[in-house]
XYZ file of C-alpha atoms in Angstrom:
390
model
C 0.000 0.000 0.000
C 1.697 3.184 -1.182
C -1.040 5.748 -0.675
C -1.024 7.281 2.819
C -4.805 7.562 2.931
C -5.135 3.834 2.348
C -2.422 3.053 4.899
C -4.141 5.104 7.592
C -7.485 3.396 7.054
C -5.857 -0.052 7.107
C -3.450 0.580 10.033
C -4.649 -1.737 12.775
C -3.155 -3.394 15.885
C -3.042 -7.170 16.188
C -6.563 -8.557 16.441
C -7.656 -10.382 19.545
C -9.083 -13.887 19.738
C -12.510 -12.374 19.011
C -11.420 -11.337 15.460
C -12.993 -7.867 15.700
C -12.994 -5.676 12.572
C -12.953 -2.321 14.394
C -10.299 -1.670 17.022
C -11.717 -2.311 20.508
C -11.392 0.098 23.400
C -8.600 -0.796 25.812
C -10.000 0.932 28.896
C -7.428 -0.307 31.367
C -5.010 1.568 33.576
C -2.434 -1.233 33.617
C -1.403 -4.431 31.860
C -0.506 -7.780 33.415
C 2.726 -9.732 33.025
C 2.768 -13.386 32.042
C 5.742 -13.883 34.344
C 7.750 -11.825 36.800
C 10.651 -12.018 34.350
C 8.503 -10.468 31.613
C 7.694 -7.570 33.943
C 11.390 -7.044 34.671
C 12.262 -7.117 30.961
C 9.516 -4.646 30.092
C 10.676 -2.158 32.708
C 14.263 -2.631 31.565
C 13.225 -1.819 27.959
C 14.606 -5.161 26.808
C 11.317 -6.084 25.168
C 8.406 -4.069 23.821
C 4.962 -4.144 25.387
C 2.424 -2.240 27.419
C 2.931 -1.673 31.137
C 0.719 1.229 32.176
C -1.572 3.488 30.138
C 0.363 6.561 31.249
C 3.251 5.105 29.232
C 1.446 3.436 26.327
C -1.822 1.769 25.369
C -2.946 -0.040 22.192
C -5.381 2.768 21.397
C -2.794 5.547 21.705
C -0.252 3.440 19.820
C -2.649 3.050 16.894
C -3.251 6.812 16.779
C 0.489 7.506 16.824
C 1.149 4.938 14.092
C -1.435 6.614 11.859
C -0.066 10.108 12.493
C 3.448 8.894 11.685
C 2.193 7.488 8.379
C 0.545 10.802 7.472
C 3.467 13.024 8.532
C 6.284 10.716 7.436
C 7.699 10.610 10.977
C 9.842 8.068 12.831
C 7.771 7.944 16.013
C 5.499 10.008 18.239
C 3.657 10.446 21.508
C -0.005 11.267 22.208
C -1.009 13.845 24.828
C -4.106 14.821 26.778
C -4.337 18.183 25.002
C -2.653 20.148 22.266
C -1.061 22.510 24.791
C 0.412 19.616 26.781
C 2.036 18.545 23.512
C 3.393 22.058 22.914
C 4.736 22.295 26.483
C 6.311 18.836 26.363
C 7.965 19.721 23.066
C 9.714 22.525 24.920
C 10.235 20.918 28.319
C 11.701 17.660 27.076
C 14.487 19.083 24.933
C 15.325 22.469 26.460
C 17.228 23.355 29.608
C 18.070 26.502 31.522
C 20.135 28.837 29.365
C 18.686 27.695 26.040
C 17.113 30.125 23.602
C 14.107 29.716 21.289
C 13.595 31.570 18.036
C 9.830 31.674 17.481
C 7.529 33.122 14.866
C 5.721 36.121 16.332
C 2.292 34.836 15.333
C 1.687 31.999 17.800
C -1.383 30.843 19.680
C -2.185 32.839 22.824
C -1.403 30.004 25.249
C 1.903 29.312 23.482
C 2.741 32.985 23.952
C 2.014 32.590 27.673
C 4.356 29.582 27.843
C 7.160 31.538 26.188
C 6.714 34.717 28.189
C 5.682 33.503 31.636
C 6.343 29.775 32.150
C 9.627 28.963 30.413
C 11.095 32.257 31.602
C 10.937 30.970 35.201
C 13.446 28.263 34.248
C 15.880 30.515 32.432
C 14.742 29.630 28.913
C 14.615 32.731 26.728
C 13.049 33.474 23.358
C 13.042 35.974 20.538
C 10.135 36.595 18.179
C 10.744 36.839 14.443
C 8.313 38.252 11.901
C 7.086 35.881 9.211
C 6.936 38.803 6.795
C 10.659 39.529 7.265
C 12.523 36.251 6.650
C 15.694 38.187 5.852
C 15.956 39.117 9.558
C 15.698 35.616 11.038
C 19.312 34.531 10.731
C 20.557 37.617 12.584
C 18.264 36.718 15.497
C 19.922 33.339 16.058
C 22.057 33.470 19.201
C 24.943 31.218 20.329
C 22.550 29.510 22.784
C 19.670 29.128 20.329
C 18.586 25.499 20.295
C 15.124 25.443 18.756
C 13.066 27.225 16.112
C 9.319 27.089 16.770
C 6.672 28.164 14.274
C 3.018 27.909 13.307
C 2.181 27.859 9.606
C -0.515 28.879 8.833
C -0.633 30.909 12.028
C -3.565 31.412 14.391
C -5.507 33.552 13.600
C -3.826 35.691 10.948
C -3.018 32.814 8.562
C 0.576 33.935 8.066
C 2.741 31.395 6.272
C 6.426 30.608 6.662
C 8.452 29.069 3.848
C 9.238 25.600 5.207
C 11.926 24.851 2.619
C 13.789 28.059 3.420
C 13.452 27.515 7.171
C 14.572 23.888 6.879
C 17.774 25.075 5.198
C 18.306 27.746 7.862
C 17.943 25.301 10.765
C 20.308 22.861 9.026
C 22.924 25.577 8.494
C 22.927 26.397 12.218
C 22.341 22.837 13.476
C 19.092 23.717 15.252
C 15.892 21.800 16.009
C 12.871 22.854 13.960
C 9.453 22.344 15.557
C 6.313 23.094 13.518
C 2.753 23.462 14.792
C 0.837 21.956 11.859
C -2.609 22.190 13.456
C -4.306 24.487 10.933
C -3.045 22.626 7.868
C -3.309 19.027 9.159
C -1.026 16.344 7.700
C -3.447 15.964 4.800
C -2.722 19.461 3.485
C 0.915 19.940 4.568
C 3.816 17.769 5.720
C 6.698 19.788 7.244
C 9.122 16.879 7.805
C 10.233 16.528 4.153
C 11.187 20.220 4.303
C 13.419 19.648 7.341
C 11.149 19.811 10.397
C 12.357 17.641 13.291
C 9.108 17.753 15.276
C 5.512 18.299 14.160
C 2.837 19.190 16.717
C -0.938 18.950 16.493
C -3.825 19.914 18.691
C -5.802 16.815 17.757
C -8.793 18.488 19.401
C -9.233 20.436 16.164
C -9.428 18.957 12.654
C -8.013 15.555 13.678
C -11.145 14.921 15.768
C -13.271 17.051 13.501
C -16.482 16.993 15.510
C -15.669 18.898 18.697
C -15.888 15.816 20.917
C -12.594 15.171 22.683
C -9.295 16.797 23.642
C -5.958 15.504 22.452
C -2.468 16.386 21.242
C 0.241 14.657 19.239
C 3.938 15.155 18.580
C 5.645 13.150 15.854
C 9.142 13.434 14.452
C 12.760 12.390 14.728
C 13.361 9.259 16.784
C 15.998 10.634 19.168
C 13.845 13.658 20.023
C 10.721 11.547 20.474
C 12.695 9.331 22.857
C 13.391 12.407 25.015
C 9.769 13.534 24.800
C 8.508 10.044 25.729
C 10.769 10.007 28.815
C 9.560 13.476 29.814
C 5.892 12.583 29.304
C 6.192 9.208 31.015
C 7.344 10.873 34.210
C 5.245 14.052 34.087
C 1.995 12.344 33.088
C 0.268 14.288 30.264
C -0.877 11.063 28.576
C -3.895 10.847 26.300
C -6.765 8.691 27.559
C -7.421 5.436 25.647
C -10.991 6.487 24.882
C -9.946 9.814 23.363
C -7.216 8.045 21.405
C -9.783 5.601 20.016
C -12.036 8.483 18.920
C -9.153 10.359 17.288
C -7.803 7.275 15.556
C -11.182 6.565 13.965
C -11.470 10.232 12.974
C -8.202 10.075 11.031
C -9.811 7.613 8.641
C -12.143 10.376 7.402
C -9.667 13.279 7.603
C -9.078 13.561 3.816
C -12.746 13.656 2.837
C -13.570 16.077 5.648
C -10.703 18.419 4.803
C -11.692 18.443 1.133
C -15.138 19.748 2.136
C -13.757 22.202 4.724
C -11.401 23.645 2.114
C -14.011 23.804 -0.642
C -16.463 25.653 1.618
C -13.780 27.979 3.040
C -12.525 28.960 -0.414
C -16.069 29.694 -1.606
C -16.715 31.919 1.423
C -13.380 33.722 1.040
C -14.049 34.358 -2.646
C -17.527 35.665 -1.853
C -16.272 38.022 0.869
C -13.202 39.277 -0.995
C -13.688 42.998 -1.685
C -16.949 43.070 0.320
C -17.830 46.695 1.052
C -18.524 45.994 4.755
C -15.109 44.396 5.323
C -11.678 45.975 5.584
C -9.852 42.819 4.526
C -10.202 39.061 3.974
C -7.458 36.475 4.440
C -7.374 32.910 3.125
C -4.186 31.141 1.930
C -5.621 30.056 -1.432
C -7.159 33.451 -2.171
C -5.009 35.263 -4.789
C -5.158 38.428 -2.671
C -3.376 36.665 0.213
C 0.159 38.143 0.406
C 1.673 34.630 0.470
C -0.622 33.009 -2.081
C 2.239 31.560 -4.152
C 3.901 30.091 -1.051
C 0.591 28.559 0.025
C 0.249 26.821 -3.330
C 3.851 25.609 -3.068
C 3.664 23.906 0.327
C -0.037 23.273 0.920
C -2.374 20.946 -0.958
C -5.379 23.241 -0.332
C -6.009 26.375 1.710
C -7.460 24.882 4.895
C -10.707 25.437 6.755
C -10.061 28.830 8.391
C -11.040 32.226 6.997
C -10.345 35.510 8.777
C -11.699 38.939 7.972
C -11.908 42.388 9.537
C -15.327 44.020 9.793
C -15.678 47.773 9.544
C -16.701 49.242 12.880
C -14.144 47.578 15.143
C -14.880 45.770 18.396
C -18.549 46.768 18.736
C -19.430 45.811 15.149
C -17.550 42.513 15.442
C -19.563 41.459 18.487
C -22.856 42.601 16.943
C -22.042 40.705 13.751
C -21.336 37.496 15.677
C -24.597 37.807 17.620
C -26.524 38.337 14.366
C -25.392 35.021 12.877
C -27.996 32.272 12.947
C -25.913 29.190 11.997
C -22.326 29.574 13.223
C -21.572 28.600 16.821
C -19.804 31.164 18.990
C -16.940 29.165 20.522
C -13.157 29.360 20.759
C -12.756 25.857 19.306
C -12.142 25.208 15.613
C -11.912 22.319 13.173
C -15.470 21.188 13.904
C -17.951 19.753 11.408
C -20.098 22.715 12.505
C -18.994 26.210 11.538
C -17.603 28.117 14.524
C -16.757 31.770 14.941
C -14.679 33.701 17.440
C -13.332 37.187 18.114
C -9.623 36.580 18.879
C -8.929 39.976 20.450
C -11.422 39.337 23.256
C -10.991 35.543 23.597
C -8.090 33.377 22.408
C -5.577 36.249 22.287
C -7.063 38.472 24.995
C -4.057 37.967 27.304
C -1.781 39.710 24.817
C -1.228 43.413 25.288
C -2.653 45.856 22.744
C 0.849 46.296 21.334
C 1.396 42.543 21.073
C -1.901 42.071 19.251
C -1.105 44.943 16.927
C 2.281 43.389 16.133
C 0.624 40.217 14.836
C -2.274 41.950 13.077
C -5.064 41.050 15.513
C -7.250 44.129 15.269
C -10.431 44.882 17.200
C -12.552 44.006 14.173
C -10.863 40.712 13.317
C -13.150 37.681 13.061
C -11.982 34.063 12.707
C -14.341 31.584 11.110
C -13.664 27.856 11.158
C -15.735 26.782 8.176
C -17.727 23.616 8.754
C -19.323 20.988 6.550
C -22.746 22.605 6.174
C -24.128 23.632 2.783
C -21.924 26.541 1.775
C -24.825 28.533 0.323
C -26.489 28.524 3.742
C -23.257 29.748 5.352
C -22.776 32.547 2.821
C -26.378 33.689 3.196
C -25.996 33.748 6.986
C -22.837 35.859 6.817
C -24.444 38.239 4.339
C -27.531 38.795 6.478
C -25.433 39.376 9.599
C -23.300 41.974 7.791
C -26.428 43.669 6.445
C -28.129 43.630 9.846
C -25.191 45.369 11.543
C -24.571 48.145 9.038
C -24.301 51.547 10.675
């Protein structure tokens, strides 16, 4: 089987004596040993096998195997949430005195990790602007160990050239970690470009129906070994049930993403140049400043559209309340269209200056386009814009 989509659907652990077709749930905290010697050998890492679900479980192992197929990774680890994956990707491989070079446009909680949590342990960072790649190399310090980016970014959909960045990290012998949440491994695979670690909030498009929390890191074997050790002893493991849900969801990821992208592109095209909007951003919209880069490294444009309504904060909130279909929630990647106002929710902990630096204005709206009929979604957006005209 050469096609990754086929491999993911057919990836399956060894069947039990009951010959089940769908993977069963392994809702157990621990696993028994056939002999005391087997237990010793398992703890000594002389043989492979499950010991405790904080370490591994058949359900989490299946999810990891599928993600490795999709991303082209050596190995991985599954986490309770996307943010526990992000934190473990820092905590496992960095130590006091290390420096991170990060893209300025990162998720609000990642910003809090960089500015408030890692700083307590003497780990420093510098932000680099995606729009100024010529400045990145000068920002690398003697103690820089890791480059961390999101592409596309949340919520401004900024892109970073993965091929260029892969060459830069190789030149300086750094670790490149990429948050691939918005693109998913169906639309973009950073590892062939030189990424060492790829991170996902599986809560989003991997699940796809807003049901469970989860996170995944996949990548280079030696780094995953460090992350597994860190996670084994700090405990951010994904539950077997959530892993089972996410693993089944991966089997429909391609068909879901095709519909998300088709709907999102149609909405972006409809809203482009709308008289009630200041701007519209979508990677596969020709007006996007990095349209050519998006076509180079992404299969399609993704399921997120952002736009800025005229009238600022007050108009943005009125517009959201006027919608009849979209759900007002901070989550994204759902089969149901969701909408949020980043300045007052997901990125509210940033200062005004920090939000301004990454283009999060008071009128910015982020829509995660769902699987509904796109004509219904467009009509709903149009009526909400009309209803809130001044």
